[in-house]
PDB file of N, CA and C in Angstrom:
ATOM      1  N   UNK A   1       6.839   9.774  92.107  1.00  0.00           N
ATOM      2  CA  UNK A   1       7.930   8.992  91.765  1.00  0.00           C
ATOM      3  C   UNK A   1       7.430   7.945  90.354  1.00  0.00           C
ATOM      4  N   UNK A   2       6.328   7.727  90.528  1.00  0.00           N
ATOM      5  CA  UNK A   2       5.785   6.918  89.286  1.00  0.00           C
ATOM      6  C   UNK A   2       5.733   7.731  88.040  1.00  0.00           C
ATOM      7  N   UNK A   3       5.469   8.988  88.094  1.00  0.00           N
ATOM      8  CA  UNK A   3       5.585   9.867  86.994  1.00  0.00           C
ATOM      9  C   UNK A   3       6.950   9.950  86.367  1.00  0.00           C
ATOM     10  N   UNK A   4       7.865   9.946  87.249  1.00  0.00           N
ATOM     11  CA  UNK A   4       9.240  10.203  86.830  1.00  0.00           C
ATOM     12  C   UNK A   4       9.727   8.821  86.182  1.00  0.00           C
ATOM     13  N   UNK A   5       9.375   7.653  86.682  1.00  0.00           N
ATOM     14  CA  UNK A   5       9.734   6.463  85.987  1.00  0.00           C
ATOM     15  C   UNK A   5       8.999   6.424  84.656  1.00  0.00           C
ATOM     16  N   UNK A   6       7.787   6.736  84.608  1.00  0.00           N
ATOM     17  CA  UNK A   6       7.000   6.781  83.341  1.00  0.00           C
ATOM     18  C   UNK A   6       7.797   7.581  82.243  1.00  0.00           C
ATOM     19  N   UNK A   7       8.026   8.773  82.856  1.00  0.00           N
ATOM     20  CA  UNK A   7       8.921   9.921  81.808  1.00  0.00           C
ATOM     21  C   UNK A   7      10.094   9.308  81.294  1.00  0.00           C
ATOM     22  N   UNK A   8      11.012   8.873  82.260  1.00  0.00           N
ATOM     23  CA  UNK A   8      12.166   8.210  81.940  1.00  0.00           C
ATOM     24  C   UNK A   8      12.088   7.056  80.940  1.00  0.00           C
ATOM     25  N   UNK A   9      10.985   6.254  81.080  1.00  0.00           N
ATOM     26  CA  UNK A   9      11.081   5.114  80.289  1.00  0.00           C
ATOM     27  C   UNK A   9      10.411   5.483  78.684  1.00  0.00           C
ATOM     28  N   UNK A  10       9.694   6.776  78.686  1.00  0.00           N
ATOM     29  CA  UNK A  10       9.326   7.176  77.523  1.00  0.00           C
ATOM     30  C   UNK A  10      10.349   7.866  76.721  1.00  0.00           C
ATOM     31  N   UNK A  11      11.273   8.566  77.443  1.00  0.00           N
ATOM     32  CA  UNK A  11      12.425   9.169  76.814  1.00  0.00           C
ATOM     33  C   UNK A  11      13.464   8.148  76.419  1.00  0.00           C
ATOM     34  N   UNK A  12      13.678   7.034  77.129  1.00  0.00           N
ATOM     35  CA  UNK A  12      14.676   6.046  76.859  1.00  0.00           C
ATOM     36  C   UNK A  12      13.969   5.320  75.573  1.00  0.00           C
ATOM     37  N   UNK A  13      12.664   5.068  75.554  1.00  0.00           N
ATOM     38  CA  UNK A  13      12.056   4.451  74.349  1.00  0.00           C
ATOM     39  C   UNK A  13      12.323   5.135  72.913  1.00  0.00           C
ATOM     40  N   UNK A  14      12.190   6.544  73.112  1.00  0.00           N
ATOM     41  CA  UNK A  14      12.348   7.599  72.072  1.00  0.00           C
ATOM     42  C   UNK A  14      13.736   7.431  71.518  1.00  0.00           C
ATOM     43  N   UNK A  15      14.681   7.518  72.443  1.00  0.00           N
ATOM     44  CA  UNK A  15      16.149   7.427  71.958  1.00  0.00           C
ATOM     45  C   UNK A  15      16.429   6.009  71.484  1.00  0.00           C
ATOM     46  N   UNK A  16      16.089   5.046  71.918  1.00  0.00           N
ATOM     47  CA  UNK A  16      16.380   3.704  71.356  1.00  0.00           C
ATOM     48  C   UNK A  16      15.628   3.347  69.966  1.00  0.00           C
ATOM     49  N   UNK A  17      14.548   3.998  69.762  1.00  0.00           N
ATOM     50  CA  UNK A  17      13.646   3.764  68.570  1.00  0.00           C
ATOM     51  C   UNK A  17      14.536   4.530  67.315  1.00  0.00           C
ATOM     52  N   UNK A  18      15.521   5.545  67.772  1.00  0.00           N
ATOM     53  CA  UNK A  18      16.109   6.283  66.591  1.00  0.00           C
ATOM     54  C   UNK A  18      17.231   5.210  66.045  1.00  0.00           C
ATOM     55  N   UNK A  19      17.648   4.212  66.770  1.00  0.00           N
ATOM     56  CA  UNK A  19      18.554   3.256  66.312  1.00  0.00           C
ATOM     57  C   UNK A  19      18.002   2.052  65.681  1.00  0.00           C
ATOM     58  N   UNK A  20      16.731   2.054  65.468  1.00  0.00           N
ATOM     59  CA  UNK A  20      16.173   0.749  64.785  1.00  0.00           C
ATOM     60  C   UNK A  20      16.239   0.883  63.267  1.00  0.00           C
ATOM     61  N   UNK A  21      16.663  -0.318  62.780  1.00  0.00           N
ATOM     62  CA  UNK A  21      16.734  -0.407  61.219  1.00  0.00           C
ATOM     63  C   UNK A  21      15.750  -1.164  60.661  1.00  0.00           C
ATOM     64  N   UNK A  22      15.029  -0.480  59.784  1.00  0.00           N
ATOM     65  CA  UNK A  22      13.857  -1.437  59.075  1.00  0.00           C
ATOM     66  C   UNK A  22      14.174  -1.457  57.623  1.00  0.00           C
ATOM     67  N   UNK A  23      14.130  -2.743  57.093  1.00  0.00           N
ATOM     68  CA  UNK A  23      14.518  -3.057  55.889  1.00  0.00           C
ATOM     69  C   UNK A  23      13.177  -3.260  55.027  1.00  0.00           C
ATOM     70  N   UNK A  24      12.681  -2.508  54.316  1.00  0.00           N
ATOM     71  CA  UNK A  24      11.380  -2.815  53.474  1.00  0.00           C
ATOM     72  C   UNK A  24      11.562  -3.871  52.385  1.00  0.00           C
ATOM     73  N   UNK A  25      10.959  -4.930  52.309  1.00  0.00           N
ATOM     74  CA  UNK A  25      11.225  -6.103  51.409  1.00  0.00           C
ATOM     75  C   UNK A  25       9.884  -6.122  50.588  1.00  0.00           C
ATOM     76  N   UNK A  26       9.810  -5.689  49.315  1.00  0.00           N
ATOM     77  CA  UNK A  26       8.764  -5.641  48.548  1.00  0.00           C
ATOM     78  C   UNK A  26       8.312  -7.116  48.127  1.00  0.00           C
ATOM     79  N   UNK A  27       7.292  -7.558  48.341  1.00  0.00           N
ATOM     80  CA  UNK A  27       6.932  -8.973  47.918  1.00  0.00           C
ATOM     81  C   UNK A  27       6.984  -9.209  46.434  1.00  0.00           C
ATOM     82  N   UNK A  28       7.858 -10.005  45.820  1.00  0.00           N
ATOM     83  CA  UNK A  28       7.788 -10.447  44.418  1.00  0.00           C
ATOM     84  C   UNK A  28       8.312  -9.252  43.509  1.00  0.00           C
ATOM     85  N   UNK A  29       8.915  -8.202  44.087  1.00  0.00           N
ATOM     86  CA  UNK A  29       9.604  -7.042  43.476  1.00  0.00           C
ATOM     87  C   UNK A  29       8.404  -6.491  42.575  1.00  0.00           C
ATOM     88  N   UNK A  30       7.141  -6.541  42.966  1.00  0.00           N
ATOM     89  CA  UNK A  30       6.229  -5.907  42.150  1.00  0.00           C
ATOM     90  C   UNK A  30       5.852  -4.575  42.608  1.00  0.00           C
ATOM     91  N   UNK A  31       5.570  -3.693  41.685  1.00  0.00           N
ATOM     92  CA  UNK A  31       5.150  -2.399  41.755  1.00  0.00           C
ATOM     93  C   UNK A  31       4.073  -2.040  42.625  1.00  0.00           C
ATOM     94  N   UNK A  32       3.896  -1.137  43.645  1.00  0.00           N
ATOM     95  CA  UNK A  32       2.790  -0.978  44.377  1.00  0.00           C
ATOM     96  C   UNK A  32       1.849  -0.034  43.566  1.00  0.00           C
ATOM     97  N   UNK A  33       0.693  -0.430  43.112  1.00  0.00           N
ATOM     98  CA  UNK A  33      -0.182   0.235  42.271  1.00  0.00           C
ATOM     99  C   UNK A  33      -1.469   0.468  43.260  1.00  0.00           C
ATOM    100  N   UNK A  34      -2.285   1.290  42.582  1.00  0.00           N
ATOM    101  CA  UNK A  34      -3.674   1.496  43.314  1.00  0.00           C
ATOM    102  C   UNK A  34      -4.365   0.100  43.496  1.00  0.00           C
ATOM    103  N   UNK A  35      -4.283  -0.694  42.399  1.00  0.00           N
ATOM    104  CA  UNK A  35      -5.023  -2.054  42.487  1.00  0.00           C
ATOM    105  C   UNK A  35      -4.508  -2.863  43.238  1.00  0.00           C
ATOM    106  N   UNK A  36      -3.025  -3.161  43.493  1.00  0.00           N
ATOM    107  CA  UNK A  36      -2.519  -3.927  44.472  1.00  0.00           C
ATOM    108  C   UNK A  36      -2.852  -3.408  45.970  1.00  0.00           C
ATOM    109  N   UNK A  37      -2.659  -2.117  46.097  1.00  0.00           N
ATOM    110  CA  UNK A  37      -3.013  -1.532  47.498  1.00  0.00           C
ATOM    111  C   UNK A  37      -4.314  -1.953  47.764  1.00  0.00           C
ATOM    112  N   UNK A  38      -5.414  -1.599  46.914  1.00  0.00           N
ATOM    113  CA  UNK A  38      -7.022  -1.890  47.281  1.00  0.00           C
ATOM    114  C   UNK A  38      -7.024  -3.366  47.549  1.00  0.00           C
ATOM    115  N   UNK A  39      -6.258  -4.275  46.699  1.00  0.00           N
ATOM    116  CA  UNK A  39      -6.783  -5.812  46.924  1.00  0.00           C
ATOM    117  C   UNK A  39      -5.919  -6.098  48.228  1.00  0.00           C
ATOM    118  N   UNK A  40      -5.039  -5.715  48.741  1.00  0.00           N
ATOM    119  CA  UNK A  40      -4.311  -6.041  49.946  1.00  0.00           C
ATOM    120  C   UNK A  40      -5.124  -5.509  51.033  1.00  0.00           C
ATOM    121  N   UNK A  41      -5.532  -4.426  51.144  1.00  0.00           N
ATOM    122  CA  UNK A  41      -6.286  -3.852  52.034  1.00  0.00           C
ATOM    123  C   UNK A  41      -7.874  -4.483  52.285  1.00  0.00           C
ATOM    124  N   UNK A  42      -8.415  -4.707  51.099  1.00  0.00           N
ATOM    125  CA  UNK A  42      -9.660  -5.463  51.045  1.00  0.00           C
ATOM    126  C   UNK A  42      -9.636  -6.895  51.822  1.00  0.00           C
ATOM    127  N   UNK A  43      -8.352  -7.483  51.486  1.00  0.00           N
ATOM    128  CA  UNK A  43      -8.274  -8.678  52.153  1.00  0.00           C
ATOM    129  C   UNK A  43      -8.125  -8.495  53.603  1.00  0.00           C
ATOM    130  N   UNK A  44      -7.491  -7.652  54.096  1.00  0.00           N
ATOM    131  CA  UNK A  44      -7.327  -7.205  55.529  1.00  0.00           C
ATOM    132  C   UNK A  44      -8.545  -7.019  56.164  1.00  0.00           C
ATOM    133  N   UNK A  45      -9.351  -6.039  55.514  1.00  0.00           N
ATOM    134  CA  UNK A  45     -10.586  -5.658  56.171  1.00  0.00           C
ATOM    135  C   UNK A  45     -11.692  -7.061  56.244  1.00  0.00           C
ATOM    136  N   UNK A  46     -11.491  -7.740  55.089  1.00  0.00           N
ATOM    137  CA  UNK A  46     -12.228  -9.158  55.161  1.00  0.00           C
ATOM    138  C   UNK A  46     -11.907 -10.018  56.475  1.00  0.00           C
ATOM    139  N   UNK A  47     -10.663  -9.979  56.576  1.00  0.00           N
ATOM    140  CA  UNK A  47     -10.148 -10.958  57.703  1.00  0.00           C
ATOM    141  C   UNK A  47     -10.624 -10.224  59.016  1.00  0.00           C
ATOM    142  N   UNK A  48     -10.510  -9.059  59.145  1.00  0.00           N
ATOM    143  CA  UNK A  48     -10.948  -8.225  60.439  1.00  0.00           C
ATOM    144  C   UNK A  48     -12.278  -8.326  60.626  1.00  0.00           C
ATOM    145  N   UNK A  49     -13.115  -8.415  59.628  1.00  0.00           N
ATOM    146  CA  UNK A  49     -14.552  -8.397  60.030  1.00  0.00           C
ATOM    147  C   UNK A  49     -15.070  -9.804  60.234  1.00  0.00           C
ATOM    148  N   UNK A  50     -14.420 -10.775  59.755  1.00  0.00           N
ATOM    149  CA  UNK A  50     -14.676 -12.245  60.221  1.00  0.00           C
ATOM    150  C   UNK A  50     -14.346 -12.608  61.427  1.00  0.00           C
TER     151      UNK A  50
END
């Protein structure tokens, strides 16, 4: 019975996720370059390591 409930919740979650709307808003309308990508990711890695 537990596996049936778990499977049903998985299927319902998959169906509901198809209806999600995600609007990507680029900060400051800047182009994403390798330099900005690296800068943002390095700051995240520094935050995680501290």
